[in-house]
mmCIF file of N, CA and C and ligand atoms in Angstrom:
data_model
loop_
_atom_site.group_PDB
_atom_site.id
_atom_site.type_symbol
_atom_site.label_atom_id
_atom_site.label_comp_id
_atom_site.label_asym_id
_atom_site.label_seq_id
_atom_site.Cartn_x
_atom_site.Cartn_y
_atom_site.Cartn_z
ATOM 1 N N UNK A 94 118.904 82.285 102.204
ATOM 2 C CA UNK A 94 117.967 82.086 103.307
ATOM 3 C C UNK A 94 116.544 82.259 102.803
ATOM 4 N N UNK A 95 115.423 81.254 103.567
ATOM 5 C CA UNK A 95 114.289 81.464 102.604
ATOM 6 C C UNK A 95 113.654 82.627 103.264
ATOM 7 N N UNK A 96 112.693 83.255 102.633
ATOM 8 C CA UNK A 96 111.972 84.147 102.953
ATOM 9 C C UNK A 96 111.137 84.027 104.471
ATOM 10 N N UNK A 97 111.039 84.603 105.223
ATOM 11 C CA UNK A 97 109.819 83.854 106.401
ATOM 12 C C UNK A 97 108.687 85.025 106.523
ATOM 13 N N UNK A 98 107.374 84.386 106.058
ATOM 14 C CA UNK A 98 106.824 84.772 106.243
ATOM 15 C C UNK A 98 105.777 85.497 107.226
ATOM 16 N N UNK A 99 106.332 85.421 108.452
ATOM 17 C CA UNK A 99 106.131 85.574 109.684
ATOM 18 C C UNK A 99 106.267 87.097 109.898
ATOM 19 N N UNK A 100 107.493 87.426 108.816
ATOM 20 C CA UNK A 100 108.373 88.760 109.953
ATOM 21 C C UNK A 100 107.071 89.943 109.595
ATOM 22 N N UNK A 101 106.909 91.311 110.482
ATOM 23 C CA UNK A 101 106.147 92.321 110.863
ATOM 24 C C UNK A 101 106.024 92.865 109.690
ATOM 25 N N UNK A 102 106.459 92.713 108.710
ATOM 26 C CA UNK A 102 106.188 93.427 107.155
ATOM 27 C C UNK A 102 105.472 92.851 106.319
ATOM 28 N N UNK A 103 105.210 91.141 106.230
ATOM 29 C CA UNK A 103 104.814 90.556 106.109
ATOM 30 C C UNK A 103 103.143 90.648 106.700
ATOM 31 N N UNK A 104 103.091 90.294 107.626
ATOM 32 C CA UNK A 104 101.982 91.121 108.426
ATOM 33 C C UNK A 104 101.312 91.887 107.950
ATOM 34 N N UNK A 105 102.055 93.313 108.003
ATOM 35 C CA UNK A 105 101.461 94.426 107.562
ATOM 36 C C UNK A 105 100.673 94.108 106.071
ATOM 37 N N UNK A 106 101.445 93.362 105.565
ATOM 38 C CA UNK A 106 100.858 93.592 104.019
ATOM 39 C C UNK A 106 99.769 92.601 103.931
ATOM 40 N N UNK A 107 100.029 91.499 104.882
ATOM 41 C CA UNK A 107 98.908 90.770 104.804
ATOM 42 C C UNK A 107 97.047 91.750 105.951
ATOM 43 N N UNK A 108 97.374 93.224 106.271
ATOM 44 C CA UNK A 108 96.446 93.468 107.270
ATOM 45 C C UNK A 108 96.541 92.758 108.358
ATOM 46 N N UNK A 109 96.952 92.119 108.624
ATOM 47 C CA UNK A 109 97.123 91.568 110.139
ATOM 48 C C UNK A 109 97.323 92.595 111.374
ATOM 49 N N UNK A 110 98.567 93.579 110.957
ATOM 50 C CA UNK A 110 99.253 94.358 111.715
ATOM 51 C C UNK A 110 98.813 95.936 110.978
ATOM 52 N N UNK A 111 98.443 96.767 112.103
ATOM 53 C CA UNK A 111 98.069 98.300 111.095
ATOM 54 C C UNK A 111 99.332 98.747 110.719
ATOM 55 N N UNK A 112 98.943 99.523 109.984
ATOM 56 C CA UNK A 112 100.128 100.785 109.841
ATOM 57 C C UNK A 112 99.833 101.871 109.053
ATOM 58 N N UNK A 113 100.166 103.055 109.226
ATOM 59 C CA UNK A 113 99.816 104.345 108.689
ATOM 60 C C UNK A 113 100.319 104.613 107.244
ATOM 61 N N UNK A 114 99.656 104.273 106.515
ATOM 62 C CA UNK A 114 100.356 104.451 104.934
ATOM 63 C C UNK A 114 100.165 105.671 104.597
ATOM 64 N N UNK A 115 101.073 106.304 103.924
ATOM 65 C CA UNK A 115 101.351 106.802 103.299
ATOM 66 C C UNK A 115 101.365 107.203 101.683
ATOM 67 N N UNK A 116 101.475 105.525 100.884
ATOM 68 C CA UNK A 116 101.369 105.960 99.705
ATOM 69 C C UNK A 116 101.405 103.697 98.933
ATOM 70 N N UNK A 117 100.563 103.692 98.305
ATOM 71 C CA UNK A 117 100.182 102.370 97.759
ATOM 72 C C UNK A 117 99.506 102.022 96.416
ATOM 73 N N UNK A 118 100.301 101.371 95.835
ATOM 74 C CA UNK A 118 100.107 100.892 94.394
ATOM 75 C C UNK A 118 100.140 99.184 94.532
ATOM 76 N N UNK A 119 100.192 98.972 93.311
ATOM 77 C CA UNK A 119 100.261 97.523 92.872
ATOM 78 C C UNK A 119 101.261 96.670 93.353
ATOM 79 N N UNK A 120 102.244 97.375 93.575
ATOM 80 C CA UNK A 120 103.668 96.558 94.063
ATOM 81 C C UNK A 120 104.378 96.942 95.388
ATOM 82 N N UNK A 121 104.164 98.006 95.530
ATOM 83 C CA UNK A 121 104.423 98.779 96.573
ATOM 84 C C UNK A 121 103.756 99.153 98.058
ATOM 85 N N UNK A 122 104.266 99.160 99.414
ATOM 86 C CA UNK A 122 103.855 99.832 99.713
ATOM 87 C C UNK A 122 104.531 100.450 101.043
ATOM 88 N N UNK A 123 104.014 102.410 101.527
ATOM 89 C CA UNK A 123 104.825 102.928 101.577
ATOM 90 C C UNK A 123 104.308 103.596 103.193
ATOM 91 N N UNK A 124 104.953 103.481 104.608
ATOM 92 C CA UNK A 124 103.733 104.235 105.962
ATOM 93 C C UNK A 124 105.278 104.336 106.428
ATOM 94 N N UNK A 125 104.563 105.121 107.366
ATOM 95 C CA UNK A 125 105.743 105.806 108.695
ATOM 96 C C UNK A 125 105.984 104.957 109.712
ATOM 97 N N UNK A 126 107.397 105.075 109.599
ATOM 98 C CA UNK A 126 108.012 104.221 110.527
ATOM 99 C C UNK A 126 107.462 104.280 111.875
ATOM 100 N N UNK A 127 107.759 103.496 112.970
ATOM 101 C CA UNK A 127 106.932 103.034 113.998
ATOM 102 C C UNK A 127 107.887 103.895 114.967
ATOM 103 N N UNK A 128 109.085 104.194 114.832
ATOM 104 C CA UNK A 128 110.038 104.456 115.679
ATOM 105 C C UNK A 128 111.270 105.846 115.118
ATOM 106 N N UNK A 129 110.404 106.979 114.614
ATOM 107 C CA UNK A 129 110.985 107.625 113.271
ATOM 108 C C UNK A 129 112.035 108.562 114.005
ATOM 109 N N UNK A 130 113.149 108.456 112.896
ATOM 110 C CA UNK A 130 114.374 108.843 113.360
ATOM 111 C C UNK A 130 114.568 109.772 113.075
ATOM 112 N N UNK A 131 113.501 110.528 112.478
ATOM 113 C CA UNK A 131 114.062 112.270 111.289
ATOM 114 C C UNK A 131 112.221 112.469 111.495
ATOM 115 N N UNK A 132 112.253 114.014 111.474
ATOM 116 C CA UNK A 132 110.971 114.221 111.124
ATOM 117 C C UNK A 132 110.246 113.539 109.941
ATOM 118 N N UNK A 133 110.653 113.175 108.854
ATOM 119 C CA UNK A 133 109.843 112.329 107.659
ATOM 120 C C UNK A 133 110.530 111.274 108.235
ATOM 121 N N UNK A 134 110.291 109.882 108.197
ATOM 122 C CA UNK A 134 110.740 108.611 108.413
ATOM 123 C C UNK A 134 110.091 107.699 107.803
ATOM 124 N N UNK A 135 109.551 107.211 106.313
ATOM 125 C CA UNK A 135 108.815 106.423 105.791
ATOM 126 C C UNK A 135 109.684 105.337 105.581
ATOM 127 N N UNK A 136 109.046 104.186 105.159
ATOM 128 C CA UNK A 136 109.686 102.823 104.669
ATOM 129 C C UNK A 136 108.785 102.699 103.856
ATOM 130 N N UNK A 137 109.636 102.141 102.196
ATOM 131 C CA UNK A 137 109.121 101.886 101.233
ATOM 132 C C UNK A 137 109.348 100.515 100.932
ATOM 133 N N UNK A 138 108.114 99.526 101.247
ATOM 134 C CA UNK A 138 108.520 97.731 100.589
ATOM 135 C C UNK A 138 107.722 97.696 99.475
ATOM 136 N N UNK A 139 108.547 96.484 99.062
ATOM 137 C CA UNK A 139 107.630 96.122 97.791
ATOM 138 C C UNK A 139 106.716 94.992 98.445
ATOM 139 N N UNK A 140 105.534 94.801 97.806
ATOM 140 C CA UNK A 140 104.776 93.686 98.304
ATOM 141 C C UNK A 140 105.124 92.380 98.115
ATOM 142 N N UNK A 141 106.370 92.578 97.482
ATOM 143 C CA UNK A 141 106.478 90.605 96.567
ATOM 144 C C UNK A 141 107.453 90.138 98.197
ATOM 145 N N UNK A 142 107.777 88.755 97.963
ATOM 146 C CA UNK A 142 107.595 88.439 99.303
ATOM 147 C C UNK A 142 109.728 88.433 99.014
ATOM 148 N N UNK A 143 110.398 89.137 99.124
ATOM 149 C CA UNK A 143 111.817 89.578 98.957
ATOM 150 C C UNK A 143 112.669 90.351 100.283
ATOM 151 N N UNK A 144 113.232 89.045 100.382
ATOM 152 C CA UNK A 144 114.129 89.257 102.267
ATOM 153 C C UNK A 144 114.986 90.706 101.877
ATOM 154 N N UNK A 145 115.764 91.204 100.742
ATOM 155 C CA UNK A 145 116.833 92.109 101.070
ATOM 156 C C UNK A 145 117.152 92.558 99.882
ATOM 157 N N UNK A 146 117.784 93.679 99.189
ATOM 158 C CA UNK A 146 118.239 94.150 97.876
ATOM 159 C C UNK A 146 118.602 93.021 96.714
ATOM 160 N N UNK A 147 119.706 92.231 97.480
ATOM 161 C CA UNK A 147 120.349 91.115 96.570
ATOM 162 C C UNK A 147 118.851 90.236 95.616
ATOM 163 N N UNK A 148 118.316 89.860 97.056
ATOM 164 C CA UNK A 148 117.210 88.826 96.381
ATOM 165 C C UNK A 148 116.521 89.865 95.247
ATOM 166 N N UNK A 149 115.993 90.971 95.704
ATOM 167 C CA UNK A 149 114.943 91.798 94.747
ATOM 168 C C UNK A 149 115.484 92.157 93.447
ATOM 169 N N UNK A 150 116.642 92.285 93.582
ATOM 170 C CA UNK A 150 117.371 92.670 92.962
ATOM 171 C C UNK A 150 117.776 91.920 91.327
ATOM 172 N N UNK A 151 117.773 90.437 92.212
ATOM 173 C CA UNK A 151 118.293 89.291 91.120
ATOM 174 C C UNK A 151 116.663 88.647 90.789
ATOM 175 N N UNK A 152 115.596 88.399 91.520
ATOM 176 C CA UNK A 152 114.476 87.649 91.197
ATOM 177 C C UNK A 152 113.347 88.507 90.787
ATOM 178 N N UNK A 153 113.700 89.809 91.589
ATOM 179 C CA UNK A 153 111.826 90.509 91.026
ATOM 180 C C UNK A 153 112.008 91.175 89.994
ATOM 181 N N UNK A 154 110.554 91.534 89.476
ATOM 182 C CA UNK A 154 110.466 91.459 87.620
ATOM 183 C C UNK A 154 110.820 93.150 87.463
ATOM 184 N N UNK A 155 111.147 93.442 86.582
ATOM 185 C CA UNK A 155 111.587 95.105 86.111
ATOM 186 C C UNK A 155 110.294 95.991 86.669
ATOM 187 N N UNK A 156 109.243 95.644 86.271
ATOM 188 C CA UNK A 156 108.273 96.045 86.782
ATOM 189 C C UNK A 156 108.060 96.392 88.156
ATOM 190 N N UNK A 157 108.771 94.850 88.906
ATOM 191 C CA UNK A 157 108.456 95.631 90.448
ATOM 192 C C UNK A 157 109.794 96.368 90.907
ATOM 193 N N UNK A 158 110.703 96.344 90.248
ATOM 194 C CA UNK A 158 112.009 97.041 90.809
ATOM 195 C C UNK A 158 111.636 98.742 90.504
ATOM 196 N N UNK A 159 110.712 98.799 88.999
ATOM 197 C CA UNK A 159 110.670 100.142 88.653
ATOM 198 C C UNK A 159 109.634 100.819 90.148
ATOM 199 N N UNK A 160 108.258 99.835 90.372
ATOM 200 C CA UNK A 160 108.184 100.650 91.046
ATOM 201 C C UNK A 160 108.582 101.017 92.441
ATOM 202 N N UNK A 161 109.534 100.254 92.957
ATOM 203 C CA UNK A 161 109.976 100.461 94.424
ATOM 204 C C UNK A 161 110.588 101.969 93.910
ATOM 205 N N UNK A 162 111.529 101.961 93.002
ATOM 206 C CA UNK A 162 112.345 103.149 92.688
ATOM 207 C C UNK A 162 111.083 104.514 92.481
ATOM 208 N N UNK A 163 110.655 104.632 91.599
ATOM 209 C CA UNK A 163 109.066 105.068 91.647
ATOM 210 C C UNK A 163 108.450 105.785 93.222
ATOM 211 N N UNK A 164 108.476 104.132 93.497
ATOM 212 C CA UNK A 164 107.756 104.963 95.350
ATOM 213 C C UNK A 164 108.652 105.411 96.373
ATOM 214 N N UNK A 165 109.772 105.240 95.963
ATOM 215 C CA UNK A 165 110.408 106.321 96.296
ATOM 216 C C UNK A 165 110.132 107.497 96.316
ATOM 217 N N UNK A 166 110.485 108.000 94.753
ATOM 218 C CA UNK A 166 110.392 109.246 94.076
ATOM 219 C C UNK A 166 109.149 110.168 94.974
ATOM 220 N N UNK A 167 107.732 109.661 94.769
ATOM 221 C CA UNK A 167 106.360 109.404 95.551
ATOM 222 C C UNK A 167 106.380 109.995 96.749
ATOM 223 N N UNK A 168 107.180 108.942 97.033
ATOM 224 C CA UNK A 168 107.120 109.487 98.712
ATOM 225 C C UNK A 168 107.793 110.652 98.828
ATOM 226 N N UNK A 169 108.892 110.845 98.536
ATOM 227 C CA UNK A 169 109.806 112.134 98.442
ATOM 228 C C UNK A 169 108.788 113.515 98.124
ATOM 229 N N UNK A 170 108.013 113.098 96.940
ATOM 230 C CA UNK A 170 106.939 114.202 97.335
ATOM 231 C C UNK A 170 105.998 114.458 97.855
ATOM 232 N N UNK A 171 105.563 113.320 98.076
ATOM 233 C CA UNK A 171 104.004 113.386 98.815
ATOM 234 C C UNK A 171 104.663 114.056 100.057
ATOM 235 N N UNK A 172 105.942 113.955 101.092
ATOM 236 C CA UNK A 172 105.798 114.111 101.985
ATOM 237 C C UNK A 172 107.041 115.537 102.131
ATOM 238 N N UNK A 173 107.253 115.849 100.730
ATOM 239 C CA UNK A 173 107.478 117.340 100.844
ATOM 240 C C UNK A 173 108.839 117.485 101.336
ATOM 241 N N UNK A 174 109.772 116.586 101.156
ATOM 242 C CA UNK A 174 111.331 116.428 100.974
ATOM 243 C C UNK A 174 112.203 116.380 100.151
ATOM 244 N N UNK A 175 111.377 116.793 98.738
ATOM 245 C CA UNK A 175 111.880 116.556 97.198
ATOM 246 C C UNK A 175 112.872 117.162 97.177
ATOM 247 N N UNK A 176 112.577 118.801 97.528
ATOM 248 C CA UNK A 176 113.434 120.390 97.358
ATOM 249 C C UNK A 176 114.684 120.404 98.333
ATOM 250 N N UNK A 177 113.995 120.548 99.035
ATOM 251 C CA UNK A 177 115.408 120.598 100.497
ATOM 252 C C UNK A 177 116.232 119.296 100.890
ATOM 253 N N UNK A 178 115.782 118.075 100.241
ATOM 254 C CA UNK A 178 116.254 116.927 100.657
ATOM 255 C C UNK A 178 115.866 115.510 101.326
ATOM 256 N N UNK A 179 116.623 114.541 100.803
ATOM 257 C CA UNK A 179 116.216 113.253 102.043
ATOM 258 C C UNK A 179 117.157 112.457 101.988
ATOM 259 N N UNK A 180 117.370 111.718 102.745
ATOM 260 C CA UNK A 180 118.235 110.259 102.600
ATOM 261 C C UNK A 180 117.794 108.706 102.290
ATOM 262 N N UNK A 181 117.989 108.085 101.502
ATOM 263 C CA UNK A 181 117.750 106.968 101.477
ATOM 264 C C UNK A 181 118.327 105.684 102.116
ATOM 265 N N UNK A 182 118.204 104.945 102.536
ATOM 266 C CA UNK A 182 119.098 103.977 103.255
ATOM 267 C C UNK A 182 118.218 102.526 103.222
ATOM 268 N N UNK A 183 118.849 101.081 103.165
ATOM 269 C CA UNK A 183 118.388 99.932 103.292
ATOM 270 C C UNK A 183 119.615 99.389 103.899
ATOM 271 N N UNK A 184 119.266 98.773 104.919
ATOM 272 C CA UNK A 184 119.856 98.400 105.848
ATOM 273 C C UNK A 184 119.600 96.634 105.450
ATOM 274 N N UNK A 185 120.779 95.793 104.892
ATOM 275 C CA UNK A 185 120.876 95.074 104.365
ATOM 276 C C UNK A 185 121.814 93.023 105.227
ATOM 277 N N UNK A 186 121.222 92.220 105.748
ATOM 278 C CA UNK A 186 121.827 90.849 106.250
ATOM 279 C C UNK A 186 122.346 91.878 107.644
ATOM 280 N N UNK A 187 123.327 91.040 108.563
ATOM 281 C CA UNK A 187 123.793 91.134 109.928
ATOM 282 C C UNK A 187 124.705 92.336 110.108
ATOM 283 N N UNK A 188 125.874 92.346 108.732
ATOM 284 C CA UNK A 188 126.305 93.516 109.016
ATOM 285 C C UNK A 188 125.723 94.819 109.076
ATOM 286 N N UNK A 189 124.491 95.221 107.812
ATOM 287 C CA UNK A 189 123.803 96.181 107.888
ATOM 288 C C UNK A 189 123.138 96.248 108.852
ATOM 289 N N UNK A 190 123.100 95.705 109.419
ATOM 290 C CA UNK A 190 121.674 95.687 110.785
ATOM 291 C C UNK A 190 120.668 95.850 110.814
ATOM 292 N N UNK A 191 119.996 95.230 109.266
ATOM 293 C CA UNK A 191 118.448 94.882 109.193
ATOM 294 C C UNK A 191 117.860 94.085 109.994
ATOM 295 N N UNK A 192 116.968 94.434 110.466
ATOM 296 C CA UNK A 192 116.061 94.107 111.586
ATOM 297 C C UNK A 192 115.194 92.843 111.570
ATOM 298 N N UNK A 193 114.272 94.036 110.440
ATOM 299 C CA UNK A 193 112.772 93.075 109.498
ATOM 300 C C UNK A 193 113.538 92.158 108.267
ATOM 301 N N UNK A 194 113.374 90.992 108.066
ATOM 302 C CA UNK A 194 113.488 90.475 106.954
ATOM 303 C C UNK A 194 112.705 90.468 105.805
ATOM 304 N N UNK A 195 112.535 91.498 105.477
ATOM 305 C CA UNK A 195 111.469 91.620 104.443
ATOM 306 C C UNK A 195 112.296 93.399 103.728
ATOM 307 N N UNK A 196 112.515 93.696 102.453
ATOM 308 C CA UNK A 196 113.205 94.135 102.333
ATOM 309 C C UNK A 196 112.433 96.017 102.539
ATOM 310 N N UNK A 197 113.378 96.949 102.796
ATOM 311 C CA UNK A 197 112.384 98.249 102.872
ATOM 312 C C UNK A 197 113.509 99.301 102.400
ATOM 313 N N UNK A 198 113.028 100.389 102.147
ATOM 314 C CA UNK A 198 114.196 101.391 102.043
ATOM 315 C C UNK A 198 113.183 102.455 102.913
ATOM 316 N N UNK A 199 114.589 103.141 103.487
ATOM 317 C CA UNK A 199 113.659 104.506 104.979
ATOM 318 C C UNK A 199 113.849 105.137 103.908
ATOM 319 N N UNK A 200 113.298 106.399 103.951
ATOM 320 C CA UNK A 200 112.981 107.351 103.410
ATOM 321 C C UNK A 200 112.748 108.118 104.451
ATOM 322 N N UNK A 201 114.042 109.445 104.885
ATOM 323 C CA UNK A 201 114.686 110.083 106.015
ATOM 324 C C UNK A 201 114.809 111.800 105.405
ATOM 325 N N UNK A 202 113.935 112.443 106.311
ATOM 326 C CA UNK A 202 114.301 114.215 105.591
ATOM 327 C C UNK A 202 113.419 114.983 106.664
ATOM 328 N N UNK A 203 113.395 116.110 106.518
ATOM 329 C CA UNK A 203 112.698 117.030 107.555
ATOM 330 C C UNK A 203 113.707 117.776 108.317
ATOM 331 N N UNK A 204 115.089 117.402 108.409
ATOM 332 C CA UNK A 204 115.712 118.462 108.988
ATOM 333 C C UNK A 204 117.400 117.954 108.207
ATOM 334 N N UNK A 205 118.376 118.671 108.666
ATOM 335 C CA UNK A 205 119.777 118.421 108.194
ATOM 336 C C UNK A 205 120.399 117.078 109.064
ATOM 337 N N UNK A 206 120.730 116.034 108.010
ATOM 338 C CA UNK A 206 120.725 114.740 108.641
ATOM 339 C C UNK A 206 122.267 113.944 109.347
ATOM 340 N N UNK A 207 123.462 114.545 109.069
ATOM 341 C CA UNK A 207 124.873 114.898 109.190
ATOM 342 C C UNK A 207 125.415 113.760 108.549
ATOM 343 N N UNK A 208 126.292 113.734 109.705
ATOM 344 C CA UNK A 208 127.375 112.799 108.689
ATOM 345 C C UNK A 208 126.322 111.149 108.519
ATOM 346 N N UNK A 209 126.730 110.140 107.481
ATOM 347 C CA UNK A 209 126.019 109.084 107.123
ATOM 348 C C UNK A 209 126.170 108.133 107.958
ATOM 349 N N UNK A 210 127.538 107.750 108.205
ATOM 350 C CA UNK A 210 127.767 106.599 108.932
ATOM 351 C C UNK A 210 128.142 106.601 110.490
ATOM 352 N N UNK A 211 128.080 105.733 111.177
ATOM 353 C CA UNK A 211 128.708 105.967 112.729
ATOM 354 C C UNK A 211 128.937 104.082 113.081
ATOM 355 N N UNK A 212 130.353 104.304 113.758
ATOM 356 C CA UNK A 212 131.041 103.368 113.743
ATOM 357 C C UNK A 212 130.070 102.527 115.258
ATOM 358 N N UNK A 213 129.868 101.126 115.171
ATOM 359 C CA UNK A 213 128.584 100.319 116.397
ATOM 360 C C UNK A 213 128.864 101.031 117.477
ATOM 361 N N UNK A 214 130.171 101.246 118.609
ATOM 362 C CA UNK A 214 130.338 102.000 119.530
ATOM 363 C C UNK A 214 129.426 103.189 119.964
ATOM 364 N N UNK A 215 129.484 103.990 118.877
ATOM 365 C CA UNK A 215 129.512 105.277 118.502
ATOM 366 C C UNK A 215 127.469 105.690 118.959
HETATM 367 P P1 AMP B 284 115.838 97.902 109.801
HETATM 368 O O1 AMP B 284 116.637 98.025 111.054
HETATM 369 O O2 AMP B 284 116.470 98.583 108.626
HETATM 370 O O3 AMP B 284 115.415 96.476 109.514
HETATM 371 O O4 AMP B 284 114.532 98.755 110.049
HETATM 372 C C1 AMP B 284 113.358 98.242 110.540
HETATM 373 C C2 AMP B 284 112.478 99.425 110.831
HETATM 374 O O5 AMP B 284 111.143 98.974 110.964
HETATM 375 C C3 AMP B 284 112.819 100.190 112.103
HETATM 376 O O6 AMP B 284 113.123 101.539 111.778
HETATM 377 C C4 AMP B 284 111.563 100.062 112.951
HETATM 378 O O7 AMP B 284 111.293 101.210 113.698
HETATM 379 C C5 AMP B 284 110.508 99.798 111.907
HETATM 380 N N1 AMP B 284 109.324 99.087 112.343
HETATM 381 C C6 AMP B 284 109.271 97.935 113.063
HETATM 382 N N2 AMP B 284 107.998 97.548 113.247
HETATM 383 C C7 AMP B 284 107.226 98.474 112.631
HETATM 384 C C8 AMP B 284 105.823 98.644 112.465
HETATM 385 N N3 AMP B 284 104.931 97.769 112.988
HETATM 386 N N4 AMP B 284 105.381 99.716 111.770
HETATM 387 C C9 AMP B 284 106.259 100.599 111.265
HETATM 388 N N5 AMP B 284 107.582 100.493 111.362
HETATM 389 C C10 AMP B 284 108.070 99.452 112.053
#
């Protein structure tokens, strides 16, 4: 599927749309979720224009994969979840129930987060 440049992440990176960053480099970049599910709730995208893991995964250059992994790390400390913990998660195509087409990983910590998964019902 091609990329669309339309979706709200897209946006953001173009300034169109605000958002509270958190933490920004060359490839990266890293603000609090709009709707945060854990006391820390960041999303970390890369700036290259990459719908989901697979694509980033197989097309973007070592460079930008190092630093998504990187702003991770980053964020984990800047926002003081290194020690006690966080969760990572990318929510990936229809089954994952990615939202934004533009790819992000949450970055989830601030309190004890339980079990990982919960069945759609649930
Ligand atoms: P996902 O369901 O994994 O695609 O997650 C999309 C996330 O983007 C959700 O957690 C939303 O709360 C968040 N989100 C949507 N719009 C914005 C925005 N303008 N600024 C920050 N976060 C947003």
């Amino acid at each position: 599927m091609a990329y669309d440049p339309e979706n709200i992440f897209a946006k953001i990176l173009r300034g169109e749309i605000p958002n509270n960053t958190v933490y920004e480099d060359e490839h990266v970049l890293a603000f609090h979720d709009i709707n945060p599910q854990a006391p820390v709730h960041v999303l970390v995208i890369p700036k290259g224009p990459y719908e989901n893991m697979a694509v980033f995964g197989t097309e973007a250059s070592a460079e930008e994969q190092a630093a998504l992994v990187q702003g991770v790390a980053k964020v984990a400390r800047l926002m003081e979840v290194e020690d006690p913990g966080f969760r990572i998660i990318s929510n990936n195509g229809p089954d994952g129930i990615q939202e934004v087409p533009h790819l992000h990983i949450h970055v989830l910590g601030g309190r004890r987060l339980g079990g990982m998964l919960r069945r759609p019902s649930e």
